[in-house]
mmCIF file of C-alpha atoms in Angstrom:
data_model
loop_
_atom_site.group_PDB
_atom_site.id
_atom_site.type_symbol
_atom_site.label_atom_id
_atom_site.label_comp_id
_atom_site.label_asym_id
_atom_site.label_seq_id
_atom_site.Cartn_x
_atom_site.Cartn_y
_atom_site.Cartn_z
ATOM 1 C CA MET A 1 -24.990 -26.316 10.997
ATOM 2 C CA PRO A 2 -21.578 -24.824 12.026
ATOM 3 C CA HIS A 3 -18.659 -25.511 9.921
ATOM 4 C CA ASN A 4 -15.620 -25.011 12.168
ATOM 5 C CA SER A 5 -14.581 -26.259 15.557
ATOM 6 C CA GLN A 6 -14.825 -22.888 17.122
ATOM 7 C CA GLN A 7 -18.450 -22.630 16.226
ATOM 8 C CA ILE A 8 -19.062 -26.116 17.196
ATOM 9 C CA ALA A 9 -17.725 -25.186 20.677
ATOM 10 C CA ARG A 10 -19.839 -22.014 20.825
ATOM 11 C CA LEU A 11 -22.825 -24.220 20.055
ATOM 12 C CA LEU A 12 -21.878 -26.647 22.802
ATOM 13 C CA GLN A 13 -21.524 -23.842 25.244
ATOM 14 C CA SER A 14 -24.906 -22.218 24.264
ATOM 15 C CA LEU A 15 -26.674 -25.669 24.549
ATOM 16 C CA LEU A 16 -25.015 -26.401 28.141
ATOM 17 C CA ARG A 17 -26.193 -23.063 29.214
ATOM 18 C CA GLN A 18 -29.801 -23.386 27.950
ATOM 19 C CA GLY A 19 -29.994 -27.084 29.025
ATOM 20 C CA ARG A 20 -28.802 -26.263 32.547
ATOM 21 C CA GLY A 21 -31.885 -26.203 34.790
ATOM 22 C CA ARG A 22 -33.936 -27.897 31.945
ATOM 23 C CA LEU A 23 -32.061 -31.187 31.529
ATOM 24 C CA SER A 24 -30.609 -33.351 34.109
ATOM 25 C CA GLY A 25 -26.951 -33.637 34.502
ATOM 26 C CA LYS A 26 -27.326 -37.252 32.770
ATOM 27 C CA TRP A 27 -28.630 -35.827 29.621
ATOM 28 C CA LEU A 28 -25.899 -32.966 29.416
ATOM 29 C CA LEU A 29 -23.213 -35.594 29.731
ATOM 30 C CA VAL A 30 -25.010 -37.608 26.976
ATOM 31 C CA LEU A 31 -24.990 -34.483 24.667
ATOM 32 C CA PHE A 32 -21.386 -33.916 25.331
ATOM 33 C CA VAL A 33 -20.119 -37.348 24.786
ATOM 34 C CA ALA A 34 -22.199 -37.447 21.687
ATOM 35 C CA ALA A 35 -20.643 -34.326 20.372
ATOM 36 C CA VAL A 36 -17.084 -35.345 21.225
ATOM 37 C CA GLY A 37 -17.964 -38.574 19.387
ATOM 38 C CA TYR A 38 -18.960 -37.053 16.506
ATOM 39 C CA LEU A 39 -15.685 -34.794 16.244
ATOM 40 C CA LEU A 40 -13.609 -38.093 16.772
ATOM 41 C CA ALA A 41 -15.367 -39.967 14.107
ATOM 42 C CA GLU A 42 -15.612 -37.199 11.660
ATOM 43 C CA PRO A 43 -12.722 -38.206 9.675
ATOM 44 C CA ALA A 44 -13.731 -41.931 9.318
ATOM 45 C CA LEU A 45 -17.122 -40.777 8.329
ATOM 46 C CA GLU A 46 -15.814 -38.566 5.597
ATOM 47 C CA ALA A 47 -13.464 -41.087 4.104
ATOM 48 C CA ARG A 48 -16.304 -43.716 4.083
ATOM 49 C CA LEU A 49 -19.048 -41.399 2.802
ATOM 50 C CA GLY A 50 -16.672 -39.148 0.478
ATOM 51 C CA VAL A 51 -18.033 -35.861 1.612
ATOM 52 C CA ASP A 52 -16.704 -33.115 3.715
ATOM 53 C CA LEU A 53 -18.998 -33.244 7.059
ATOM 54 C CA PRO A 54 -19.159 -29.924 9.006
ATOM 55 C CA GLY A 55 -16.599 -30.083 11.682
ATOM 56 C CA ALA A 56 -12.944 -29.535 12.299
ATOM 57 C CA HIS A 57 -11.448 -31.799 9.773
ATOM 58 C CA THR A 58 -11.044 -31.284 6.063
ATOM 59 C CA PRO A 59 -10.424 -34.316 4.025
ATOM 60 C CA GLU A 60 -7.736 -34.488 1.229
ATOM 61 C CA GLY A 61 -9.210 -34.328 -2.339
ATOM 62 C CA VAL A 62 -12.348 -32.678 -1.272
ATOM 63 C CA ALA A 63 -12.338 -29.048 -2.280
ATOM 64 C CA ALA A 64 -13.280 -27.174 0.910
ATOM 65 C CA GLU A 65 -14.476 -23.616 0.638
ATOM 66 C CA GLN A 66 -12.315 -21.162 2.113
ATOM 67 C CA PRO A 67 -13.278 -17.588 2.843
ATOM 68 C CA ALA A 68 -11.019 -15.031 0.775
ATOM 69 C CA THR A 69 -8.726 -13.601 3.691
ATOM 70 C CA LYS A 70 -6.622 -10.685 3.303
ATOM 71 C CA SER A 71 -3.042 -11.084 4.242
ATOM 72 C CA GLN A 72 -3.486 -9.545 7.708
ATOM 73 C CA PRO A 73 -1.683 -10.127 10.855
ATOM 74 C CA THR A 74 -3.678 -11.913 13.615
ATOM 75 C CA THR A 75 -1.988 -10.213 16.611
ATOM 76 C CA ARG A 76 -3.009 -7.013 18.096
ATOM 77 C CA SER A 77 -0.073 -5.328 15.943
ATOM 78 C CA LYS A 78 -2.393 -5.341 12.792
ATOM 79 C CA PRO A 79 -1.628 -2.809 10.153
ATOM 80 C CA ASN A 80 -4.556 -1.008 8.657
ATOM 81 C CA ALA A 81 -3.316 -1.014 5.265
ATOM 82 C CA THR A 82 -4.753 -1.422 1.907
ATOM 83 C CA ASP A 83 -4.324 -5.109 0.789
ATOM 84 C CA ARG A 84 -3.758 -5.840 -2.813
ATOM 85 C CA SER A 85 -2.479 -9.265 -2.375
ATOM 86 C CA GLN A 86 -3.939 -12.157 -4.593
ATOM 87 C CA GLY A 87 -4.471 -14.425 -1.480
ATOM 88 C CA GLU A 88 -3.118 -14.967 1.865
ATOM 89 C CA SER A 89 0.484 -16.184 1.832
ATOM 90 C CA PRO A 90 0.632 -19.402 3.706
ATOM 91 C CA ASP A 91 4.332 -18.708 4.826
ATOM 92 C CA LEU A 92 4.556 -14.883 5.853
ATOM 93 C CA GLN A 93 2.206 -12.587 7.659
ATOM 94 C CA LEU A 94 2.603 -8.923 8.058
ATOM 95 C CA THR A 95 3.347 -9.451 11.942
ATOM 96 C CA ASP A 96 6.542 -11.395 10.623
ATOM 97 C CA VAL A 97 7.836 -8.326 8.779
ATOM 98 C CA LEU A 98 6.313 -5.440 10.613
ATOM 99 C CA GLU A 99 6.447 -4.325 14.327
ATOM 100 C CA GLU A 100 3.783 -1.907 15.434
ATOM 101 C CA ILE A 101 5.480 1.188 17.231
ATOM 102 C CA GLY A 102 2.365 3.518 17.056
ATOM 103 C CA ARG A 103 -0.926 4.176 15.439
ATOM 104 C CA ASP A 104 -0.821 3.255 11.877
ATOM 105 C CA THR A 105 3.161 3.121 12.336
ATOM 106 C CA TYR A 106 5.149 0.201 11.748
ATOM 107 C CA ARG A 107 8.686 -0.842 11.642
ATOM 108 C CA THR A 108 10.755 -3.486 9.908
ATOM 109 C CA GLU A 109 13.681 -5.613 11.022
ATOM 110 C CA ALA A 110 16.187 -3.376 9.276
ATOM 111 C CA GLY A 111 14.558 -0.306 11.092
ATOM 112 C CA LEU A 112 12.414 1.143 8.012
ATOM 113 C CA VAL A 113 9.583 2.913 9.415
ATOM 114 C CA PHE A 114 6.096 2.787 7.612
ATOM 115 C CA GLY A 115 3.681 5.421 8.809
ATOM 116 C CA ARG A 116 0.767 7.494 7.672
ATOM 117 C CA GLY A 117 1.210 9.986 4.717
ATOM 118 C CA SER A 118 0.860 10.428 0.930
ATOM 119 C CA VAL A 119 -2.566 10.857 -0.850
ATOM 120 C CA ASP A 120 -2.849 7.258 -0.478
ATOM 121 C CA ARG A 121 -3.174 7.919 3.303
ATOM 122 C CA THR A 122 -0.634 5.450 4.623
ATOM 123 C CA ARG A 123 2.842 4.533 3.091
ATOM 124 C CA LEU A 124 1.945 0.982 3.023
ATOM 125 C CA ALA A 125 -0.973 1.693 0.704
ATOM 126 C CA HIS A 126 1.371 3.886 -1.226
ATOM 127 C CA LEU A 127 3.789 0.928 -1.645
ATOM 128 C CA MET A 128 1.139 -1.260 -2.899
ATOM 129 C CA THR A 129 0.363 0.959 -5.762
ATOM 130 C CA HIS A 130 3.332 -0.418 -7.250
ATOM 131 C CA ALA A 131 1.966 -3.828 -6.980
ATOM 132 C CA ASP A 132 -0.241 -3.191 -10.090
ATOM 133 C CA ASP A 133 0.647 -1.275 -13.315
ATOM 134 C CA GLU A 134 -1.125 1.943 -14.182
ATOM 135 C CA PRO A 135 -0.978 1.876 -18.096
ATOM 136 C CA ASN A 136 -2.241 5.352 -18.360
ATOM 137 C CA ARG A 137 0.146 7.003 -15.765
ATOM 138 C CA PRO A 138 2.513 9.432 -17.380
ATOM 139 C CA GLY A 139 6.103 8.382 -17.668
ATOM 140 C CA GLN A 140 7.465 5.155 -15.989
ATOM 141 C CA HIS A 141 5.473 3.323 -13.300
ATOM 142 C CA GLY A 142 7.637 0.746 -11.619
ATOM 143 C CA VAL A 143 5.458 -2.439 -11.089
ATOM 144 C CA PHE A 144 6.746 -5.187 -8.498
ATOM 145 C CA ASP A 145 6.268 -8.855 -9.482
ATOM 146 C CA GLU A 146 5.430 -9.617 -5.855
ATOM 147 C CA THR A 147 1.963 -8.765 -4.934
ATOM 148 C CA ASP A 148 1.764 -10.165 -1.435
ATOM 149 C CA GLN A 149 1.897 -7.313 0.965
ATOM 150 C CA ALA A 150 4.051 -9.140 3.592
ATOM 151 C CA ARG A 151 6.680 -10.323 0.972
ATOM 152 C CA LEU A 152 6.662 -7.104 -0.514
ATOM 153 C CA VAL A 153 7.588 -5.141 2.618
ATOM 154 C CA GLN A 154 10.145 -7.968 3.246
ATOM 155 C CA LEU A 155 11.632 -7.309 -0.137
ATOM 156 C CA VAL A 156 11.758 -3.657 0.473
ATOM 157 C CA ASP A 157 13.060 -4.153 3.880
ATOM 158 C CA ARG A 158 16.011 -6.192 2.614
ATOM 159 C CA ALA A 159 16.813 -3.790 -0.277
ATOM 160 C CA TYR A 160 17.060 -1.131 2.588
ATOM 161 C CA GLN A 161 19.482 -3.232 4.661
ATOM 162 C CA GLN A 162 21.422 -3.739 1.496
ATOM 163 C CA ALA A 163 21.497 -0.126 1.056
ATOM 164 C CA LEU A 164 22.667 0.669 4.485
ATOM 165 C CA ASP A 165 25.330 -1.907 4.066
ATOM 166 C CA GLY A 166 26.673 -0.078 1.004
ATOM 167 C CA VAL A 167 26.175 -3.179 -1.130
ATOM 168 C CA LYS A 168 25.550 -2.904 -4.803
ATOM 169 C CA SER A 169 23.733 0.682 -4.196
ATOM 170 C CA THR A 170 23.969 4.172 -4.714
ATOM 171 C CA LYS A 171 22.642 6.931 -2.702
ATOM 172 C CA LYS A 172 21.740 10.681 -3.509
ATOM 173 C CA THR A 173 20.754 13.064 -0.770
ATOM 174 C CA GLU A 174 18.539 16.081 -1.017
ATOM 175 C CA GLY A 175 17.695 17.747 2.292
ATOM 176 C CA ARG A 176 16.320 15.148 4.502
ATOM 177 C CA ARG A 177 15.719 12.777 1.834
ATOM 178 C CA ASP A 178 17.951 9.779 0.884
ATOM 179 C CA VAL A 179 17.224 8.212 -2.587
ATOM 180 C CA TYR A 180 18.734 4.809 -2.918
ATOM 181 C CA THR A 181 19.048 2.817 -5.992
ATOM 182 C CA ILE A 182 19.807 -0.835 -5.353
ATOM 183 C CA ASP A 183 20.814 -3.783 -7.586
ATOM 184 C CA LEU A 184 18.953 -6.798 -6.223
ATOM 185 C CA GLY A 185 20.623 -9.060 -8.785
ATOM 186 C CA ARG A 186 17.572 -10.549 -9.894
ATOM 187 C CA ARG A 187 14.315 -9.443 -11.659
ATOM 188 C CA ILE A 188 11.975 -7.993 -9.306
ATOM 189 C CA GLY A 189 9.424 -6.393 -11.361
ATOM 190 C CA TYR A 190 8.997 -4.394 -14.716
ATOM 191 C CA ILE A 191 8.513 -0.923 -15.880
ATOM 192 C CA GLY A 192 4.883 0.057 -16.481
ATOM 193 C CA GLY A 193 3.011 3.231 -17.177
ATOM 194 C CA GLU A 194 2.699 5.003 -20.402
ATOM 195 C CA SER A 195 6.557 4.942 -20.972
ATOM 196 C CA GLY A 196 6.935 1.267 -19.945
ATOM 197 C CA GLY A 197 4.058 0.279 -22.024
ATOM 198 C CA ARG A 198 5.509 1.835 -25.064
ATOM 199 C CA ARG A 199 8.661 -0.029 -24.689
ATOM 200 C CA ASN A 200 7.032 -3.451 -23.951
ATOM 201 C CA HIS A 201 7.453 -3.520 -20.065
ATOM 202 C CA PRO A 202 11.178 -4.163 -19.886
ATOM 203 C CA PRO A 203 12.233 -6.031 -16.723
ATOM 204 C CA ALA A 204 13.727 -4.291 -13.779
ATOM 205 C CA ARG A 205 16.132 -5.707 -11.231
ATOM 206 C CA HIS A 206 16.937 -2.371 -9.374
ATOM 207 C CA ILE A 207 14.508 -0.935 -6.801
ATOM 208 C CA ARG A 208 14.602 2.912 -5.954
ATOM 209 C CA LEU A 209 13.885 3.748 -2.284
ATOM 210 C CA VAL A 210 13.244 7.097 -0.990
ATOM 211 C CA VAL A 211 13.369 7.689 2.824
ATOM 212 C CA ASP A 212 13.316 10.651 4.999
ATOM 213 C CA GLY A 213 15.733 9.617 7.787
ATOM 214 C CA ASN A 214 14.435 6.141 8.324
ATOM 215 C CA ARG A 215 11.045 6.689 7.340
ATOM 216 C CA PHE A 216 9.749 4.948 4.157
ATOM 217 C CA ILE A 217 8.559 7.288 1.488
ATOM 218 C CA THR A 218 8.123 5.304 -1.533
ATOM 219 C CA ALA A 219 9.836 2.472 -3.485
ATOM 220 C CA PHE A 220 9.505 0.900 -6.869
ATOM 221 C CA PRO A 221 11.358 -0.949 -9.499
ATOM 222 C CA VAL A 222 13.305 1.064 -11.695
ATOM 223 C CA THR A 223 15.795 0.793 -14.631
ATOM 224 C CA PRO A 224 18.643 3.184 -13.865
ATOM 225 C CA MET B 1 -13.907 26.389 -3.651
ATOM 226 C CA PRO B 2 -15.250 23.447 -5.610
ATOM 227 C CA ASP B 3 -16.079 20.316 -3.545
ATOM 228 C CA HIS B 4 -13.649 17.626 -4.879
ATOM 229 C CA ASP B 5 -14.436 14.045 -4.020
ATOM 230 C CA PRO B 6 -11.058 12.498 -2.807
ATOM 231 C CA GLN B 7 -11.924 9.199 -4.183
ATOM 232 C CA PHE B 8 -11.578 10.486 -7.707
ATOM 233 C CA ASP B 9 -8.535 12.438 -6.709
ATOM 234 C CA SER B 10 -6.010 9.951 -6.615
ATOM 235 C CA SER B 11 -3.731 11.176 -9.625
ATOM 236 C CA PRO B 12 -2.896 14.428 -11.166
ATOM 237 C CA LYS B 13 -4.945 15.627 -13.868
ATOM 238 C CA PHE B 14 -2.240 18.071 -15.122
ATOM 239 C CA TYR B 15 1.548 17.703 -15.030
ATOM 240 C CA VAL B 16 4.504 19.702 -15.670
ATOM 241 C CA GLY B 17 7.240 16.977 -16.038
ATOM 242 C CA PHE B 18 8.988 14.453 -13.950
ATOM 243 C CA CYS B 19 10.583 14.540 -10.694
ATOM 244 C CA LYS B 20 14.487 14.926 -10.572
ATOM 245 C CA LEU B 21 14.606 13.806 -6.891
ATOM 246 C CA CYS B 22 12.940 10.437 -7.285
ATOM 247 C CA GLY B 23 13.514 10.074 -10.990
ATOM 248 C CA THR B 24 10.148 9.064 -11.990
ATOM 249 C CA GLY B 25 7.172 10.786 -10.334
ATOM 250 C CA PRO B 26 4.827 12.869 -12.434
ATOM 251 C CA LEU B 27 4.855 16.548 -11.195
ATOM 252 C CA GLY B 28 1.289 17.401 -10.632
ATOM 253 C CA LEU B 29 -0.281 20.607 -9.756
ATOM 254 C CA ARG B 30 -2.011 20.581 -6.325
ATOM 255 C CA VAL B 31 -4.385 23.122 -4.774
ATOM 256 C CA CYS B 32 -4.118 23.679 -1.187
ATOM 257 C CA GLY B 33 -7.577 22.980 0.353
ATOM 258 C CA ASP B 34 -6.990 26.092 2.829
ATOM 259 C CA CYS B 35 -5.515 28.904 0.990
ATOM 260 C CA GLY B 36 -6.056 27.932 -2.696
ATOM 261 C CA ALA B 37 -2.307 28.082 -3.441
ATOM 262 C CA VAL B 38 -1.375 25.950 -6.487
ATOM 263 C CA LEU B 39 1.940 23.888 -5.906
ATOM 264 C CA VAL B 40 3.984 21.503 -7.807
ATOM 265 C CA VAL B 41 3.829 18.233 -6.022
ATOM 266 C CA CYS B 42 5.538 14.922 -7.087
ATOM 267 C CA ASP B 43 2.942 12.188 -6.971
ATOM 268 C CA GLU B 44 5.573 9.711 -6.138
ATOM 269 C CA CYS B 45 7.727 10.944 -3.315
ATOM 270 C CA ASP B 46 5.617 13.955 -1.987
ATOM 271 C CA ALA B 47 8.379 16.697 -2.873
ATOM 272 C CA ALA B 48 6.698 19.987 -3.455
ATOM 273 C CA TRP B 49 7.551 23.279 -5.116
ATOM 274 C CA ALA B 50 6.007 26.612 -4.684
ATOM 275 C CA GLY B 51 6.901 27.857 -7.989
ATOM 276 C CA ALA B 52 8.344 27.041 -11.384
ATOM 277 C CA GLU B 53 12.117 26.677 -10.332
ATOM 278 C CA LEU B 54 11.803 22.724 -10.423
ATOM 279 C CA ASP B 55 15.709 22.588 -10.732
ATOM 280 C CA GLN B 56 15.992 23.885 -7.324
ATOM 281 C CA PRO B 57 15.523 21.669 -4.379
ATOM 282 C CA PRO B 58 12.014 21.395 -3.193
ATOM 283 C CA THR B 59 10.346 23.935 -1.174
ATOM 284 C CA THR B 60 8.838 21.231 1.292
ATOM 285 C CA THR B 61 8.788 17.428 1.490
ATOM 286 C CA GLY B 62 6.036 15.157 2.899
ATOM 287 C CA VAL B 63 6.240 12.294 5.340
ATOM 288 C CA THR B 64 3.186 11.973 7.359
ATOM 289 C CA THR B 65 1.890 15.311 6.254
ATOM 290 C CA LEU B 66 2.611 17.592 3.326
ATOM 291 C CA PRO B 67 2.582 21.309 4.770
ATOM 292 C CA CYS B 68 1.535 24.043 2.323
ATOM 293 C CA PRO B 69 4.545 26.488 2.231
ATOM 294 C CA HIS B 70 2.105 29.368 2.483
ATOM 295 C CA CYS B 71 -0.602 28.351 5.154
ATOM 296 C CA HIS B 72 0.870 25.078 6.494
ATOM 297 C CA SER B 73 -2.407 23.180 5.770
ATOM 298 C CA ASP B 74 -1.875 19.582 4.924
ATOM 299 C CA LEU B 75 -1.656 19.069 1.022
ATOM 300 C CA PHE B 76 -2.281 15.244 1.507
ATOM 301 C CA GLU B 77 -5.658 15.761 2.916
ATOM 302 C CA PRO B 78 -8.973 17.006 1.226
ATOM 303 C CA PRO B 79 -10.085 19.557 0.378
ATOM 304 C CA ALA B 80 -6.567 19.610 -1.051
ATOM 305 C CA HIS B 81 -6.946 18.141 -4.561
ATOM 306 C CA TRP B 82 -5.145 18.106 -7.919
ATOM 307 C CA ALA B 83 -5.923 21.252 -10.045
ATOM 308 C CA ASP B 84 -8.507 21.040 -12.732
ATOM 309 C CA ALA B 85 -8.269 22.905 -15.875
ATOM 310 C CA ASP B 86 -10.156 25.939 -14.559
ATOM 311 C CA GLU B 87 -7.789 26.100 -11.610
ATOM 312 C CA VAL B 88 -4.676 25.689 -13.783
ATOM 313 C CA ARG B 89 -5.846 28.593 -16.152
ATOM 314 C CA ALA B 90 -6.600 30.831 -13.225
ATOM 315 C CA CYS B 91 -3.170 30.259 -11.722
ATOM 316 C CA GLY B 92 -1.040 33.355 -12.508
ATOM 317 C CA TRP B 93 2.280 31.899 -11.905
ATOM 318 C CA VAL B 94 1.709 28.679 -13.666
ATOM 319 C CA ASP B 95 0.325 30.721 -16.886
ATOM 320 C CA ASP B 96 3.331 33.016 -16.617
ATOM 321 C CA ALA B 97 5.951 30.109 -16.508
ATOM 322 C CA VAL B 98 4.111 28.262 -19.448
ATOM 323 C CA GLN B 99 4.093 31.325 -21.539
ATOM 324 C CA ARG B 100 7.859 32.058 -20.653
ATOM 325 C CA GLY B 101 8.694 28.375 -21.856
ATOM 326 C CA VAL B 102 9.853 27.433 -18.220
ATOM 327 C CA LEU B 103 7.199 25.017 -17.728
ATOM 328 C CA GLU B 104 5.678 22.650 -20.050
ATOM 329 C CA LEU B 105 1.835 21.765 -19.248
ATOM 330 C CA LYS B 106 0.634 18.276 -20.065
ATOM 331 C CA GLN B 107 -2.658 16.463 -19.501
ATOM 332 C CA ASP B 108 -2.409 12.674 -19.914
ATOM 333 C CA GLY B 109 0.415 12.997 -22.342
ATOM 334 C CA VAL B 110 -1.321 15.986 -24.271
ATOM 335 C CA GLU B 111 0.834 18.885 -24.864
ATOM 336 C CA HIS B 112 -0.639 22.410 -24.127
#
């Protein structure tokens, strides 16, 4: 038995196609009316019976099983990045913060470009390595508190804009590389890795952002 | 050249310090998959040095690719890989730099 309205619609279409030529128009109409009637009566039946019936309606208080979904945009501008989020953000999707401008290449509102590159294959995947600690990594490993990919991209984008505006940020340039250290004025993560672990994971409110022109290289929490 | 499975190749096995460009990245020893050259590569910001002069600007930096300074092969892509113990020992310039005290070779915090 299908569990969502799309599957029910497809089932109805399939029945109608199969019934054509075998059932009279009268019986097809009866089937159609019965299906519509079920969908309309579903909320009342669920309330009366106290169960979640298959269909388009999910009653309050009944835990409906939701498939584990990744935080992926639903339009054709779908980044193919490793998602390490703990669950789908109900408010923000990657398409809200990234515009597809080429193959595996996306641009943020402030103009920061995430493309391919690094041993992690894409810059988005490389960013997400800072959504988890690596306790055995030599030295410091900055870890963001934010683990949702869309929100993390938004955080980095806002930090980039702040750096471009010259607000509470420093800049160091080496060749094509600009290295910004931006004070976001609030905790955004902590210091992990071997060094951070030894120091009991001190909190971080700065973000270090490395770019090549407007192309994102890496970003991570840091204590300057 | 040994066959290195890239899924186990995500972090340097040996490193010679931390990157002055980004401030935190371990400087790993990476082997070019084409010419076999060993380079110092920052595991965080993908800056690369062809020798032991890490106080100098990087020889090259990577964005979508990280070209080997010797043969221009992409150091991001397999069969490029982080150097293992045998490859580190066999690399003349690394050994020379360690002997002269210019580089300090470490493996997971163990000093060599």
